[in-house]
Amino acid sequence: MNIGEIAKRAGVSRSTVSYALSGKRRVSEATRRRILRVIDEAGYRPNANARALAEGRTRTIALVIPPAGRSLTPIQLGFVAGVVAAASLHELDVLLSPSGGEHDRSFERIISGRRVDGVILMEVRLQDARAARLRESGLPFVAIGHTADAGTGCWVDLDYEGLIGNCVHHLADLGHRAIALINRPQEFLDSGYGPARRALDGFTAAAAARSLTATAICCPDDAMAGEACVENLLAAHPAITGIVTANEAALPGMERALRRLGRAVPGQISITGVVGRHWAEEFHPPLTAADVPISDLADRAVELLAERISSPAGPERHVLLAPPISLRSSTAPPVQRAECDPALASQGSHAECLTS
Amino acid sequence: MNIGEIAKRAGVSRSTVSYALSGKRRVSEATRRRILRVIDEAGYRPNANARALAEGRTRTIALVIPPAGRSLTPIQLGFVAGVVAAASLHELDVLLSPSGGEHDRSFERIISGRRVDGVILMEVRLQDARAARLRESGLPFVAIGHTADAGTGCWVDLDYEGLIGNCVHHLADLGHRAIALINRPQEFLDSGYGPARRALDGFTAAAAARSLTATAICCPDDAMAGEACVENLLAAHPAITGIVTANEAALPGMERALRRLGRAVPGQISITGVVGRHWAEEFHPPLTAADVPISDLADRAVELLAERISSPAGPERHVLLAPPISLRSSTAPPVQRAECDPALASQGSHAECLTS
DNA sequence: GCCTTGTGTCGAATCGGTTCGAGCGCGCCT
DNA sequence: AGGCGCGCTCGAACCGATTCGACACAAGGC
């Protein structure tokens, strides 16, 4: 069933059918109705490939997911779902492309085969080969996170530097003097992964501004590692009363470690950070944190890309999101060590130990 | 840059370029080399849409993800990643399609626009409108989970019935007499979601076969609900010593509830079930469970689909996976209430309380 | 020397749409 | 009445590939 068959049955030419469908030229009401009836009876839909070939656009975008497929975090997952939903509203389909290692062929196939009108690139690095390849190809793309030359290209990103800084200020305001950062894994930092770098920068700068004693450590992306990290951290730096985390996957382990060490939250240790809302709410007690606005991020990325596709010569826009800190119940002023009996605190009755 | 331009530069016809690339007819070695050199210099790749139009196939498959995009579980996420990886090995691209509600237009667009050669359908229900639509369209598809008429169509699935049954038998072998099933949410059961139904069937049948006292409850897919479920369960049925779970998302909450109630695992309560490997290993203590072989599932689905695409008239094959139970450390023989001091057990020294 | 066989290449049709220029018939204005 | 403009429709070109039948030319057999 193709457009020619419809034309024949309706007794018109192929172009008239096309115009009746697209509305790009006027078609008399009588003819239009007749054509639509035939189409309805035949259950006809235009072939997407033929249309793409003729129009020169595919109405499809590619979403390039991070290299190691196995390490997709729930936050990334949420982003994928968000992009699909947002694209659906723009009448765009989403082609998923893995990247890295043997899967680079897939990426290359999609780009150079002109299968898509634009690309969303997840998890870009400060130096990113895929971004360079895309720039060379001339295909519109939006990066999630920004590359080293932040001025060029479109991107949407989270203001990790500012957000982590806000967390530090929040702890400082409460009176904490010794704090720590639990960052993403060391190799992320080494390979120039923006969020990890900027989290560290923001932490260091804010801590210095408030003259805090600050310790930053990296932690692999899983609960077991989180448990070990917190144990080692508190053993090595017993004075620490506040923790800022940029690593949500480690949270369950952190919770376990604190419980096992008998440190009450927020009685003895305050915790905050930048994590997905889901993780913040599942923490015990609910985490005071800057919730990562994952579906906003997805919406904005698709919006930017759609705009760029329709006018490739337009300005290269950037979006830097900075969600507010949601106050829940994992932060409080630090205990005064001298005045407070640890036994009391571990039983949860730390009210009388609070400082001013 | 298109095939005509390459032909001109190499001084041959367009068809010769096509044959040199596809190898479907012989081309003299000299000509072939010349063409390839020109292609290399120009950085030419065939336009995927034009090729699809001419060949009548798109080299793309659709992956239809569950209705509510927001509630994708990590296990589903893993499946998506697995499908993309497997498809990449077959030189297939993956188009992601949401389904349900307003997103059904996207599904319809992909199917009737002939954008794909085949479809993988996640989370099918026993009665499934999308499966019916696909059958009607004649497009090859593979379902994850089977529909009510299991004999027709291709599918891959997990043998939930058998696996949950095995878990029951495992507990029975250890000597447990009163056990419970923590199933997926009630509405899943009501809407005819296969895994939930079959988990319940398998549990009931195996418990009956071993003459166990069995309680089955449903639990929403999150940690908070898991915590509440376990508390209520143990309050209402204090005799229970073994729990089988089909709900991995509830696991962290279950762990918290047991800890708060002071029930040692596996000292006082044994836990097992069917859950993703990741969840099993993150549990404390590591969970004895039938690990869901998620990437196997994805591989087999893609394999079946690829086979069906290349020979649509072939047999409709099914795959039912039944992974073995991985013994970790969350199950043990139940304590003899009369002989055992709960205080001892809660300190982890339950060795002297074991039966037979 | 002619016919056969086979190798390598070409031209044209095809896939299923979109789009542009042209043409036809009609009503209106002068 | 003739000319003009307008509304509607048609035919043909085009997008960029694949594929089939045909043809040119060289080698080999009689």
mmCIF file of C-alpha atoms in Angstrom, chain A residues 43 45-50 52-53 57-61 63 65 69-70 72-74 76-77 80-81 84-89 91-98 102-103 105-106 108-110 112-116 221-224 227 249 252 255-256 259-260 278 281-284, chain B residues 43 45-50 52-53 57-61 63 65 69-70 72-74 76-77 80-81 84-89 91-98 102-103 105-106 108-110 112-116 221-224 227 249 252 255-256 259-260 278 281-284:
data_model
loop_
_atom_site.group_PDB
_atom_site.id
_atom_site.type_symbol
_atom_site.label_atom_id
_atom_site.label_comp_id
_atom_site.label_asym_id
_atom_site.label_seq_id
_atom_site.Cartn_x
_atom_site.Cartn_y
_atom_site.Cartn_z
ATOM 1 C CA GLY A 43 -5.139 1.945 6.570
ATOM 2 C CA ARG A 45 0.608 5.447 6.368
ATOM 3 C CA PRO A 46 3.428 7.087 4.423
ATOM 4 C CA ASN A 47 6.642 5.111 4.403
ATOM 5 C CA ALA A 48 8.993 6.884 6.782
ATOM 6 C CA ASN A 49 12.136 6.070 4.809
ATOM 7 C CA ALA A 50 10.832 7.342 1.516
ATOM 8 C CA ALA A 52 13.012 10.949 4.920
ATOM 9 C CA LEU A 53 14.815 10.490 1.622
ATOM 10 C CA ARG A 57 15.339 14.811 7.256
ATOM 11 C CA THR A 58 14.538 11.757 9.292
ATOM 12 C CA ARG A 59 12.524 13.100 12.217
ATOM 13 C CA THR A 60 14.770 11.006 14.398
ATOM 14 C CA ILE A 61 17.415 11.913 16.926
ATOM 15 C CA LEU A 63 20.829 9.409 22.029
ATOM 16 C CA ILE A 65 24.641 6.528 25.901
ATOM 17 C CA GLY A 69 26.501 -0.130 29.028
ATOM 18 C CA ARG A 70 26.676 -2.095 32.245
ATOM 19 C CA LEU A 72 24.327 2.913 33.569
ATOM 20 C CA THR A 73 23.222 4.449 36.815
ATOM 21 C CA PRO A 74 19.564 4.953 37.651
ATOM 22 C CA GLN A 76 21.189 8.017 33.553
ATOM 23 C CA LEU A 77 18.335 5.652 33.093
ATOM 24 C CA VAL A 80 17.050 8.148 28.827
ATOM 25 C CA ALA A 81 13.387 7.783 29.720
ATOM 26 C CA VAL A 84 12.297 9.545 24.949
ATOM 27 C CA ALA A 85 9.259 11.166 26.514
ATOM 28 C CA ALA A 86 10.293 14.682 25.532
ATOM 29 C CA ALA A 87 11.177 13.644 22.004
ATOM 30 C CA SER A 88 7.830 11.956 21.662
ATOM 31 C CA LEU A 89 6.156 15.306 22.285
ATOM 32 C CA GLU A 91 7.161 13.973 17.142
ATOM 33 C CA LEU A 92 10.727 12.772 17.123
ATOM 34 C CA ASP A 93 11.861 9.175 17.428
ATOM 35 C CA VAL A 94 14.936 8.206 19.377
ATOM 36 C CA LEU A 95 17.702 5.972 18.111
ATOM 37 C CA LEU A 96 19.857 4.588 20.885
ATOM 38 C CA SER A 97 23.548 4.410 20.191
ATOM 39 C CA PRO A 98 26.132 2.843 22.414
ATOM 40 C CA GLU A 102 33.494 -2.212 19.688
ATOM 41 C CA HIS A 103 30.301 -0.183 19.689
ATOM 42 C CA ARG A 105 30.937 1.266 14.686
ATOM 43 C CA SER A 106 27.337 1.743 15.634
ATOM 44 C CA GLU A 108 29.787 5.925 13.225
ATOM 45 C CA ARG A 109 27.077 4.159 11.238
ATOM 46 C CA ILE A 110 24.423 6.422 12.621
ATOM 47 C CA SER A 112 27.742 9.073 8.638
ATOM 48 C CA GLY A 113 24.722 7.174 7.383
ATOM 49 C CA ARG A 114 22.683 10.290 8.130
ATOM 50 C CA ARG A 115 20.191 8.242 10.043
ATOM 51 C CA VAL A 116 19.321 11.117 12.349
ATOM 52 C CA ASP A 221 30.044 3.793 42.161
ATOM 53 C CA ASP A 222 28.602 1.118 44.397
ATOM 54 C CA ALA A 223 27.278 0.516 47.865
ATOM 55 C CA MET A 224 30.080 -1.746 49.038
ATOM 56 C CA GLU A 227 30.620 1.540 53.097
ATOM 57 C CA ALA A 249 25.339 4.977 44.122
ATOM 58 C CA PRO A 252 23.218 2.827 50.667
ATOM 59 C CA GLU A 255 24.131 4.546 55.450
ATOM 60 C CA ARG A 256 25.225 1.078 56.494
ATOM 61 C CA ARG A 259 24.828 2.769 61.374
ATOM 62 C CA ARG A 260 27.488 0.198 62.122
ATOM 63 C CA HIS A 278 14.798 9.008 44.420
ATOM 64 C CA GLU A 281 14.101 9.983 49.634
ATOM 65 C CA GLU A 282 15.194 6.401 50.090
ATOM 66 C CA PHE A 283 18.014 7.402 52.413
ATOM 67 C CA HIS A 284 17.444 6.998 56.100
ATOM 68 C CA GLY B 43 34.836 10.023 3.366
ATOM 69 C CA ARG B 45 29.084 6.496 3.443
ATOM 70 C CA PRO B 46 25.885 5.337 1.772
ATOM 71 C CA ASN B 47 22.775 7.178 2.907
ATOM 72 C CA ALA B 48 20.933 4.820 5.199
ATOM 73 C CA ASN B 49 17.485 6.004 4.194
ATOM 74 C CA ALA B 50 18.035 5.625 0.502
ATOM 75 C CA ALA B 52 16.512 1.225 3.267
ATOM 76 C CA LEU B 53 14.081 2.403 0.646
ATOM 77 C CA ARG B 57 14.662 -3.170 5.049
ATOM 78 C CA THR B 58 15.930 -0.685 7.554
ATOM 79 C CA ARG B 59 18.487 -2.650 9.580
ATOM 80 C CA THR B 60 16.801 -1.218 12.633
ATOM 81 C CA ILE B 61 14.734 -2.768 15.368
ATOM 82 C CA LEU B 63 12.556 -1.688 21.528
ATOM 83 C CA ILE B 65 9.742 0.051 26.732
ATOM 84 C CA GLY B 69 8.741 5.564 31.556
ATOM 85 C CA ARG B 70 9.365 6.966 34.987
ATOM 86 C CA LEU B 72 11.847 1.806 34.813
ATOM 87 C CA THR B 73 13.553 -0.487 37.257
ATOM 88 C CA PRO B 74 17.296 -1.111 37.153
ATOM 89 C CA GLN B 76 14.726 -3.102 32.862
ATOM 90 C CA LEU B 77 17.488 -0.628 32.377
ATOM 91 C CA VAL B 80 17.736 -1.999 27.460
ATOM 92 C CA ALA B 81 21.505 -1.761 27.601
ATOM 93 C CA VAL B 84 21.512 -2.286 22.438
ATOM 94 C CA ALA B 85 24.773 -4.147 22.878
ATOM 95 C CA ALA B 86 23.474 -7.347 21.309
ATOM 96 C CA ALA B 87 21.882 -5.500 18.406
ATOM 97 C CA SER B 88 25.119 -3.682 17.794
ATOM 98 C CA LEU B 89 26.798 -7.033 17.223
ATOM 99 C CA GLU B 91 24.747 -4.530 12.897
ATOM 100 C CA LEU B 92 21.286 -3.446 13.922
ATOM 101 C CA ASP B 93 20.340 -0.084 15.331
ATOM 102 C CA VAL B 94 17.776 0.290 18.077
ATOM 103 C CA LEU B 95 14.863 2.680 17.999
ATOM 104 C CA LEU B 96 13.389 3.282 21.418
ATOM 105 C CA SER B 97 9.637 3.532 21.602
ATOM 106 C CA PRO B 98 7.646 4.428 24.648
ATOM 107 C CA GLU B 102 0.003 9.770 24.910
ATOM 108 C CA HIS B 103 3.057 7.915 23.704
ATOM 109 C CA ARG B 105 1.326 7.718 18.749
ATOM 110 C CA SER B 106 5.043 7.141 18.760
ATOM 111 C CA GLU B 108 2.014 3.617 15.967
ATOM 112 C CA ARG B 109 4.293 5.875 13.954
ATOM 113 C CA ILE B 110 7.121 3.409 14.145
ATOM 114 C CA SER B 112 2.946 1.738 10.430
ATOM 115 C CA GLY B 113 5.682 3.971 9.067
ATOM 116 C CA ARG B 114 7.745 0.816 8.563
ATOM 117 C CA ARG B 115 10.644 2.382 10.347
ATOM 118 C CA VAL B 116 11.914 -0.930 11.639
ATOM 119 C CA ASP B 221 8.077 -1.466 44.035
ATOM 120 C CA ASP B 222 10.050 0.615 46.497
ATOM 121 C CA ALA B 223 12.117 0.382 49.633
ATOM 122 C CA MET B 224 9.710 2.183 51.915
ATOM 123 C CA GLU B 227 10.006 -2.008 55.046
ATOM 124 C CA ALA B 249 13.066 -2.946 44.554
ATOM 125 C CA PRO B 252 16.650 -2.409 50.800
ATOM 126 C CA GLU B 255 16.784 -5.279 55.071
ATOM 127 C CA ARG B 256 16.047 -2.217 57.175
ATOM 128 C CA ARG B 259 17.483 -5.042 61.257
ATOM 129 C CA ARG B 260 15.116 -2.849 63.201
ATOM 130 C CA HIS B 278 23.314 -6.624 41.497
ATOM 131 C CA GLU B 281 25.120 -8.842 46.024
ATOM 132 C CA GLU B 282 24.258 -5.513 47.580
ATOM 133 C CA PHE B 283 22.004 -7.133 50.126
ATOM 134 C CA HIS B 284 23.386 -7.625 53.572
#
